[in-house]
Coordinates of C-alpha atoms in Angstrom, one line a residue:
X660 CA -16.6 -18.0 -3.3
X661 CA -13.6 -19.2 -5.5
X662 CA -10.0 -18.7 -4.7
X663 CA -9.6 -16.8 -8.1
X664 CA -12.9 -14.1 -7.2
X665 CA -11.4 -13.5 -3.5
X666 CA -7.8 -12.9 -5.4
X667 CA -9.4 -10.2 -7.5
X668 CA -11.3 -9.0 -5.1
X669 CA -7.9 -8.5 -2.7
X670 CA -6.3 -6.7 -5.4
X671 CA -8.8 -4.4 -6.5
X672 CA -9.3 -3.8 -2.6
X673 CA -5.3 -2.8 -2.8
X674 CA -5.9 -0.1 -5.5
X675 CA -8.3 1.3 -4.0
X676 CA -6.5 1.3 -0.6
X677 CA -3.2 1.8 -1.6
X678 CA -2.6 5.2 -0.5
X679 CA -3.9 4.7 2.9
X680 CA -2.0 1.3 3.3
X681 CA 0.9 3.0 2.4
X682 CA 0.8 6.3 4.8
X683 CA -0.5 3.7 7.4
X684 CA 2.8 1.9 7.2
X685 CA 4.9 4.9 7.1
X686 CA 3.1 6.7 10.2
X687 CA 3.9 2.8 11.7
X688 CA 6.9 2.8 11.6
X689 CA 7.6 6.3 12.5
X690 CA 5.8 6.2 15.6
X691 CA 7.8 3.1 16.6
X692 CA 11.2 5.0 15.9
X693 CA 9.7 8.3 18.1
X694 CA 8.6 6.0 20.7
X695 CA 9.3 7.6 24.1
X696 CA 11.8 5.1 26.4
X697 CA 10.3 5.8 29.7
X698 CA 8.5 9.1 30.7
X699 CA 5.2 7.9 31.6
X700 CA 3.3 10.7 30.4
X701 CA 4.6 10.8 26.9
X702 CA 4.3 7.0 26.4
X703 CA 0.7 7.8 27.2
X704 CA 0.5 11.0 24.4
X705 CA 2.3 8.9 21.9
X706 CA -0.2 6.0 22.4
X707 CA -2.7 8.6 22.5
X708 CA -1.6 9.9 19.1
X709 CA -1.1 6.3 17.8
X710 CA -4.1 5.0 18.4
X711 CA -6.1 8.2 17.1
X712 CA -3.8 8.2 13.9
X713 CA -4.7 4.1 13.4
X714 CA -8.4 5.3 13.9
X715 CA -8.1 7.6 10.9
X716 CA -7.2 4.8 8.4
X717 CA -9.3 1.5 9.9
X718 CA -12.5 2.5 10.9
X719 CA -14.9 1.4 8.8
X720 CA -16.9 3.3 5.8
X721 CA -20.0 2.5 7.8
X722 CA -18.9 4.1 10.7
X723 CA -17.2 7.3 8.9
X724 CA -17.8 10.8 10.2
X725 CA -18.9 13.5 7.9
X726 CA -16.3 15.4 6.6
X727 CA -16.6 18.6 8.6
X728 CA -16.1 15.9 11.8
X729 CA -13.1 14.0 10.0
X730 CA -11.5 18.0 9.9
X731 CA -12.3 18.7 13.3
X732 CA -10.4 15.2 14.3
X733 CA -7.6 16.1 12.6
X734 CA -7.6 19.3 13.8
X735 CA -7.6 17.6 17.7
X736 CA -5.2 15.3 17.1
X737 CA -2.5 18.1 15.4
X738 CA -3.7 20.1 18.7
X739 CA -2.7 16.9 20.9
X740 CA 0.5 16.4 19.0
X741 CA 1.5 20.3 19.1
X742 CA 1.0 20.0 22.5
X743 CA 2.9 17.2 23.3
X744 CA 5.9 18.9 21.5
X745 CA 6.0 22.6 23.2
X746 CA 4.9 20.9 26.4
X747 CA 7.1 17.3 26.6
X748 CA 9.6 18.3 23.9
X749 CA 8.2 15.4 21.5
X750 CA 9.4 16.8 18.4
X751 CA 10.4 14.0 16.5
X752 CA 6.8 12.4 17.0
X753 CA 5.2 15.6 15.8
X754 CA 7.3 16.0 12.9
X755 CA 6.5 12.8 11.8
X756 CA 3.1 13.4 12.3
X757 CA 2.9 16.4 10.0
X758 CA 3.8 14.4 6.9
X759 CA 1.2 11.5 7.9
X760 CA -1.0 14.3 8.5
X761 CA -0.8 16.0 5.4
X762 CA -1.3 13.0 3.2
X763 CA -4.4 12.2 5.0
X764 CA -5.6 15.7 4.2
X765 CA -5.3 15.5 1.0
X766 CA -6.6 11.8 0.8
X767 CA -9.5 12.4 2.4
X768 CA -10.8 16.0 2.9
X769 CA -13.1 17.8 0.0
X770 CA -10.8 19.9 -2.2
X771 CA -11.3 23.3 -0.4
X772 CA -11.2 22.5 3.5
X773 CA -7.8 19.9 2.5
X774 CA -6.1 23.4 1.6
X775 CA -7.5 24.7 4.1
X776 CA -6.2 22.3 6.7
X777 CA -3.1 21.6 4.9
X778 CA -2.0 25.4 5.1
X779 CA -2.6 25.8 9.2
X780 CA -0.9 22.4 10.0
X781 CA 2.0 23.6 7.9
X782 CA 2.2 26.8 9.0
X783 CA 1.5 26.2 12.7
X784 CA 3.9 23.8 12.1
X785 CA 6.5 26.2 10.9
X786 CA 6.0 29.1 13.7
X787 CA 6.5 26.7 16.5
X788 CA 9.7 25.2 14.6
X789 CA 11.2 29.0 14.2
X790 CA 9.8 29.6 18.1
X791 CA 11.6 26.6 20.1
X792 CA 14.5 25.4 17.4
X793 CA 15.4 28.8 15.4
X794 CA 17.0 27.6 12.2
X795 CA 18.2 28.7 8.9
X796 CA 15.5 30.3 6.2
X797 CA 16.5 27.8 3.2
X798 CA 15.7 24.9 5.8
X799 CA 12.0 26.1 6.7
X800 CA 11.6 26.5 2.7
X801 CA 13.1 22.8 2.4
X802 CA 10.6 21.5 5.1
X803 CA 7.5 23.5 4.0
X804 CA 8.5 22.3 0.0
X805 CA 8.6 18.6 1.5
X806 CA 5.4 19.1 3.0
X807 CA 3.5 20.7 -0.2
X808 CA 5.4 18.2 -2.1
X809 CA 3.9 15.3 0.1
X810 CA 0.3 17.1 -0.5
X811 CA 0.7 17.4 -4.2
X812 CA 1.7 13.8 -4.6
X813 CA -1.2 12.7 -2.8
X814 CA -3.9 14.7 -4.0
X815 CA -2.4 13.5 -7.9
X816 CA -2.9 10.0 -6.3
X817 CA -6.3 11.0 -5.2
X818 CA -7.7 12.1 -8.2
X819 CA -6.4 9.4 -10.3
X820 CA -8.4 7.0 -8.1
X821 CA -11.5 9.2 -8.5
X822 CA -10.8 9.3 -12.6
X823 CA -10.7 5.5 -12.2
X824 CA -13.6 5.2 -9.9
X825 CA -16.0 7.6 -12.1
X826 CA -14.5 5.5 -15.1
X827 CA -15.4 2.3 -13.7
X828 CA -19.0 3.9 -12.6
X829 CA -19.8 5.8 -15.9
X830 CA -18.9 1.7 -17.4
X831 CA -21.5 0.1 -15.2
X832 CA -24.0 2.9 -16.2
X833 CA -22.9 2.3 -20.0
X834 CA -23.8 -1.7 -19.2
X835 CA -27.0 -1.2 -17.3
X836 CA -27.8 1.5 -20.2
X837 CA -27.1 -1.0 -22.5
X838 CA -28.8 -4.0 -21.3
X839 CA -32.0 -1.9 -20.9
X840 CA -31.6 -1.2 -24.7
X841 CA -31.1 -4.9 -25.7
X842 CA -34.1 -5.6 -23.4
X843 CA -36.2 -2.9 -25.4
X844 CA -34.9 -3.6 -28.4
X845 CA -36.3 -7.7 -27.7
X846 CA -39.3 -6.4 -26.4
X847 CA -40.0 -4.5 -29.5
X848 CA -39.4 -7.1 -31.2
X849 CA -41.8 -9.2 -29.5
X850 CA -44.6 -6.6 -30.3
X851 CA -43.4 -6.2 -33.7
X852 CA -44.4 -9.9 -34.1
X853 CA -47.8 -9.7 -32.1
X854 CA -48.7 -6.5 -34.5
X855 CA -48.3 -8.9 -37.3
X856 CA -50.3 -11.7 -36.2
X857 CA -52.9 -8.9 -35.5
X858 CA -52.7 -8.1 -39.0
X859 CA -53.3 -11.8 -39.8
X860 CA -56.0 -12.1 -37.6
X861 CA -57.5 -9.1 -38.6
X862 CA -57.2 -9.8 -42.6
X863 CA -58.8 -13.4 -41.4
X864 CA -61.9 -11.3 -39.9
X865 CA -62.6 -9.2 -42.6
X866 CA -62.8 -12.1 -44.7
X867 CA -65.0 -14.1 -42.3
X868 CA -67.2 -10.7 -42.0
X869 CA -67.5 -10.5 -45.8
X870 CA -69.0 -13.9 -46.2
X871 CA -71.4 -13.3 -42.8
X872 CA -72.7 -10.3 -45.1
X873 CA -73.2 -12.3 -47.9
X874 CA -74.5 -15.3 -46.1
X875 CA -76.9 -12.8 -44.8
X876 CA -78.2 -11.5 -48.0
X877 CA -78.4 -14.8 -49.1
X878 CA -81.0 -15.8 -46.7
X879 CA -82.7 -12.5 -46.5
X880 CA -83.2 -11.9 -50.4
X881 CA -83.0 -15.5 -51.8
X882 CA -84.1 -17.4 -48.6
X883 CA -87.5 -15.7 -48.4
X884 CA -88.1 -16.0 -52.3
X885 CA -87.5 -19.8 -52.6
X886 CA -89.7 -20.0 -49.3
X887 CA -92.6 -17.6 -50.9
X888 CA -92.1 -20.3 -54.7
X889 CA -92.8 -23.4 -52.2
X890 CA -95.7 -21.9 -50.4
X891 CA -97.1 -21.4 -53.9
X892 CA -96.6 -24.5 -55.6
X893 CA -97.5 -26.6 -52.2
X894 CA -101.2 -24.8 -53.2
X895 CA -100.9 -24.8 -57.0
X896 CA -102.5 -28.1 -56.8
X897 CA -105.4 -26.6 -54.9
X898 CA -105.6 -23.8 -56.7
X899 CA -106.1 -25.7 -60.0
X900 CA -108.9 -27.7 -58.7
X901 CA -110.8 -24.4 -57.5
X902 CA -110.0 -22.1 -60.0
X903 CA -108.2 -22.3 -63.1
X904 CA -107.8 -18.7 -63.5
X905 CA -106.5 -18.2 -60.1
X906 CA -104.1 -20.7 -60.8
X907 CA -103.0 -19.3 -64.0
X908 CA -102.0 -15.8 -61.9
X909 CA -100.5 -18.0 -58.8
X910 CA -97.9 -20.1 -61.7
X911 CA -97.0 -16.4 -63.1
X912 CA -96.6 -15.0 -59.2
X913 CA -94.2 -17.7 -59.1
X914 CA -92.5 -17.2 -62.0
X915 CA -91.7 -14.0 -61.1
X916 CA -90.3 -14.8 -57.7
X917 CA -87.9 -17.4 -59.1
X918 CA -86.8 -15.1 -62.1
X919 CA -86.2 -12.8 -58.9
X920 CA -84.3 -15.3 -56.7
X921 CA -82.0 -16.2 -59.8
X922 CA -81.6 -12.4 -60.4
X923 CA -80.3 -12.2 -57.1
X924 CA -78.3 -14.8 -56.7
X925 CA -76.4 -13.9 -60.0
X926 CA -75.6 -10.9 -58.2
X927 CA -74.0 -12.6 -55.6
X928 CA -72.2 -14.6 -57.5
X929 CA -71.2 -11.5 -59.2
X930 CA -69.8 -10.3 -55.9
X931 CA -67.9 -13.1 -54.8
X932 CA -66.7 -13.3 -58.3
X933 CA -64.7 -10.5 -58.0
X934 CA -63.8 -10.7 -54.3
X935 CA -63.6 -14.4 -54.1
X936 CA -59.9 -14.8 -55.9
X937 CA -58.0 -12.7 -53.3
X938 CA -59.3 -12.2 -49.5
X939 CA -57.0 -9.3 -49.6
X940 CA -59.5 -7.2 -51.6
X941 CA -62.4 -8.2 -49.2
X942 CA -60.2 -7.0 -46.0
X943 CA -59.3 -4.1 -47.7
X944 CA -63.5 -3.2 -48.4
X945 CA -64.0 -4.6 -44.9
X946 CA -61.5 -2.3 -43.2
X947 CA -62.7 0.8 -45.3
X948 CA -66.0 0.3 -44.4
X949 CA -64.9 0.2 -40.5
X950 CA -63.0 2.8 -40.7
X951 CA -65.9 5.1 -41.8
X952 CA -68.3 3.8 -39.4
X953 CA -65.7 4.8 -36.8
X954 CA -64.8 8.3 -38.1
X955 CA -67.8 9.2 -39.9
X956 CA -65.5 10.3 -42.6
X957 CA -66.4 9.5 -46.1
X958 CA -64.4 7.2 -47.7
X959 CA -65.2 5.9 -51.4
X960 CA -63.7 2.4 -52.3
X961 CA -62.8 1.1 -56.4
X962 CA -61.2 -1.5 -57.5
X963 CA -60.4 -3.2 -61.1
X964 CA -63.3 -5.1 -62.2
X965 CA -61.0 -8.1 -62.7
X966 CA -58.1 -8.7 -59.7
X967 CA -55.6 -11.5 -59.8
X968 CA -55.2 -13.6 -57.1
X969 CA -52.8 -12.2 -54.8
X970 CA -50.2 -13.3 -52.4
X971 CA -50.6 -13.1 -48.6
X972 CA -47.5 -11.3 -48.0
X973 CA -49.1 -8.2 -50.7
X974 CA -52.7 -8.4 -49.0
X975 CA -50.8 -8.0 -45.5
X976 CA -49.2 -4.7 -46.9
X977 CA -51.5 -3.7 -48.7
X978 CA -54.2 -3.7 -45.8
X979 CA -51.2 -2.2 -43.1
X980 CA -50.6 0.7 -45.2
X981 CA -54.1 1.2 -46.0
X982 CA -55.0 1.2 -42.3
X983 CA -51.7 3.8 -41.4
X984 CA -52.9 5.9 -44.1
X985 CA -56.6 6.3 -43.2
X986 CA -55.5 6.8 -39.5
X987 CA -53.4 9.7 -40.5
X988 CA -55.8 11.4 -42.7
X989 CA -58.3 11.4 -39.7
X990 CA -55.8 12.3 -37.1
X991 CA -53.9 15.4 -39.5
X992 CA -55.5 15.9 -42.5
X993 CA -58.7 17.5 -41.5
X994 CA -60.5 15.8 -44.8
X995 CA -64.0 15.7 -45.6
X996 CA -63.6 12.7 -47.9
X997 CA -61.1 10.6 -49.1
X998 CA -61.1 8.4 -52.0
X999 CA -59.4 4.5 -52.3
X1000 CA -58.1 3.3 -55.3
X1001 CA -57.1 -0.3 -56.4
X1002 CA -55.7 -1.1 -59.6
X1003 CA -53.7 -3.5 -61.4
X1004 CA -51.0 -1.9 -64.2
X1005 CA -49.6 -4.5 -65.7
X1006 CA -47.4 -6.8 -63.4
X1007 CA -47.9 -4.5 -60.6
X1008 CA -50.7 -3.2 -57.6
X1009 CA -51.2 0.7 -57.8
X1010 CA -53.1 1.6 -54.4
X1011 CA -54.2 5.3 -54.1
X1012 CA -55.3 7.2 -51.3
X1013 CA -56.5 10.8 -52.0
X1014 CA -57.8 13.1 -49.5
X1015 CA -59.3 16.8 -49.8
X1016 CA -57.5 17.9 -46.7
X1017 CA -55.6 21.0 -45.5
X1018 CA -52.0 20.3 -47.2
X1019 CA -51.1 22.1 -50.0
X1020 CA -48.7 22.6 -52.0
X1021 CA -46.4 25.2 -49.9
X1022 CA -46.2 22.8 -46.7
X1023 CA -43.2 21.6 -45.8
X1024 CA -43.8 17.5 -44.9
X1025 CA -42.1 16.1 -42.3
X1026 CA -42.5 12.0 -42.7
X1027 CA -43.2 10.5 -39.3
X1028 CA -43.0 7.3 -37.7
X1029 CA -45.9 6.0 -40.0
X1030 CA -45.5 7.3 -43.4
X1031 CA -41.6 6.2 -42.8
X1032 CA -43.0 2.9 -41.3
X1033 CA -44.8 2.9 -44.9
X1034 CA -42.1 4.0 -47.6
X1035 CA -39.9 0.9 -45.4
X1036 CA -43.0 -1.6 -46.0
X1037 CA -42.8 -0.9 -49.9
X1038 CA -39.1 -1.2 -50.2
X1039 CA -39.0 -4.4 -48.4
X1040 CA -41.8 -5.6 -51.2
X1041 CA -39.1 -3.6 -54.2
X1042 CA -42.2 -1.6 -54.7
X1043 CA -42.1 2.4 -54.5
X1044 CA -44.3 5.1 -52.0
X1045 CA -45.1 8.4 -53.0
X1046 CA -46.9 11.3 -51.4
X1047 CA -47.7 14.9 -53.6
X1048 CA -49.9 17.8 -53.3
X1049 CA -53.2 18.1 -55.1
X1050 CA -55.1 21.2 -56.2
X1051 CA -56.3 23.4 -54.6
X1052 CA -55.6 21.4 -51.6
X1053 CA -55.2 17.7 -50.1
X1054 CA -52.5 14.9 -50.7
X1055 CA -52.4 11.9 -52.5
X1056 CA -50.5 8.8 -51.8
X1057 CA -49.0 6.3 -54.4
X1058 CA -48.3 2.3 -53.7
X1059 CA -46.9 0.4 -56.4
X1060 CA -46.4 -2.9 -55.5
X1061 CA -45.1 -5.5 -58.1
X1062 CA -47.6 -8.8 -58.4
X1063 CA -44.5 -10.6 -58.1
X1064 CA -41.2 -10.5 -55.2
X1065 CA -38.5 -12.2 -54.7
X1066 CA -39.0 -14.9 -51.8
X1067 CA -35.9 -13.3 -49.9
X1068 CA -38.4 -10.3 -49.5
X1069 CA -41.5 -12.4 -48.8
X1070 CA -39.6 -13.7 -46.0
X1071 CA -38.5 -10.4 -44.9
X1072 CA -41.8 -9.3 -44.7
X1073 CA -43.3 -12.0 -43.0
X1074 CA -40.5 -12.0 -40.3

């Protein structure tokens, strides 16, 4: 521990203690001036009293009573001194006592048994004053103003301390609070980031699906007609020798599978024509086609017959907002189809997403977390999301989304 930590933590002990320090002195040195010379019962009351007054200020938090038993002690102890003044005429002692007294009343007792207290130490305090010594009425008022004067001081003292304490406490709440929210705030951060490579990931497995489909019909359709045209023409040769008529019916059989094979595979070449210049259109068939599996919703998907290639940054949004607005519909709209729509208008992407669901054109919307999360994810691109009623019932959703952002944005988006 440094020299500079155990000096702070000596002064701050001093605040805090002050008070008591300060009636612990006092009661000190008044207990030294009322020190009996000789009688040997007195010097034992007084050391009595002393001790029991220094056990009032030193004994440690741990070992504190409750503070109904701290009342009773300091009920005892003004007992003990009362008695030692009617009995051994130790007046000065108990006078000085009652000022120690009250400051440790106020110091220490709850609000309610401190008046309490305070009021029958000063009073009992009083009537034996006007019983043994008999003095002047403005004198008792000076004494008992001294004595409320003492309490009122203290208990000001007192509460400060508490202000300070609670100030102090309600500061280290504040700084736990607030380190729990930068610890949130990281950790949301850190799942903002995974939720993105998800989307990556997830745009990468739609594509890889997409060409396992095609790969598939590939072999199925194509595979088994090249494999019937080489059966044929291994036995053309055979066929010739045994019958030329049966060969002339086996070379237009196999005609006919290869004009079927090429048939087919201009088809898929068709297909990956048009979802071959953008993976983003074949994550966004992918994820439709998922989604109604799922849901067992309907869901019909067009798209321009010609599509531009697009940037990953668009296909990312494109595909997030897709997915938030399909979850929705299943979750509030209550549809029993929905219709996707993909188009490009000049230098922009116009996605639709239509629904016949329970809105209409009376209900109040209330964007949430998602369509929010959505509007945000079209701004960031400088593109524009609308939502709007549509006859007799069901909502439509419009994302325009120009072809081409700025790269601050891109970056935005990625990040």
């Amino acid at each position: 521990m440094s020299f500079k930590h155990m000096m702070n933590k000596g002064v701050s002990f001093l605040k805090q203690r002050f008070g008591y320090i300060f009636l612990n002195l006092i009661s000190i040195y008044l207990f030294i001036e009322t020190m009996p010379e000789a009688a040997t019962i007195p010097f034992l009351l007084w050391s009595i009293l002393f001790v029991g007054f220094m056990a009032m200020f030193w004994v440690p938090k741990k070992r504190r009573w409750t503070p109904m038993k701290r009342n009773i002690y300091i009920l005892v102890l003004w007992g003990l001194a009362i008695f030692s003044w009617t009995a051994f005429e130790m007046r000065e002692t108990t006078v000085s006592m009652v000022y120690i007294l009250i400051g440790v009343i106020a110091l220490t007792l709850p609000r309610n048994a401190s008046y309490v207290t305070a009021a029958v130490v000063i009073l009992t305090y009083l009537i034996i004053d006007l019983t043994t010594e008999p003095g002047s009425l403005e004198s008792i008022l000076l004494v008992a103003s001294n004595y409320i004067g003492i309490f009122v001081m203290m208990w000001a003292f007192r509460i400060k301390n508490e202000a300070t304490a609670l100030s102090k406490l309600h500061y280290q709440q504040l700084s736990i609070v607030h380190a729990e929210l930068e610890q949130a705030h990281v950790e949301l951060q850190e799942a903002h980031l995974k939720l993105e490579e998800a989307t990556v990931d997830s745009l990468r497995f739609a594509v890889l699906e997409e060409r396992s489909r095609i790969a598939r019909d590939i072999h199925d359709s194509i595979g088994h007609g090249l494999t019937s045209v080489i059966v044929q023409l291994q036995a053309l040769p055979y066929v010739i020798k045994a019958n030329s008529d049966e060969a002339d019916a086996t070379v237009r059989s196999v005609l006919e599978v290869a004009r079927n094979c090429l048939k087919d595979v201009r088809k898929v070449v068709h297909e990956m024509a048009e979802d071959g210049t953008d993976s983003g259109i074949i994550a966004l068939k992918s994820l439709v086609k998922q989604v109604q599996e799922q849901s067992g919703l309907p869901i019909k998907f067009t798209s321009s017959s010609t599509l531009t290639l697009w940037e990953h940054y668009l296909s990312e949004a494109l595909y997030r907002i897709l997915q938030e607005a399909l979850t929705n519909v299943i979750r509030h709209a209550e549809a029993s189809r929905v219709l996707v729509s993909i188009q490009e208008v000049d230098t922009d992407i116009v996605m639709t997403i239509s629904d016949d669901g329970k809105f209409n054109a009376q209900d109040i919307v209330r964007p949430g977390f998602g369509m929010n999360g959505m509007k945000t994810r079209c701004e960031r691109l400088q593109g524009t999301f609308e939502f709007h009623p549509i006859y007799p019932h069901g909502m439509m959703l419009t994302i325009r989304l120009p072809l081409r952002s700025n790269v601050t944005e891109r970056e935005n988006m990625s990040g």
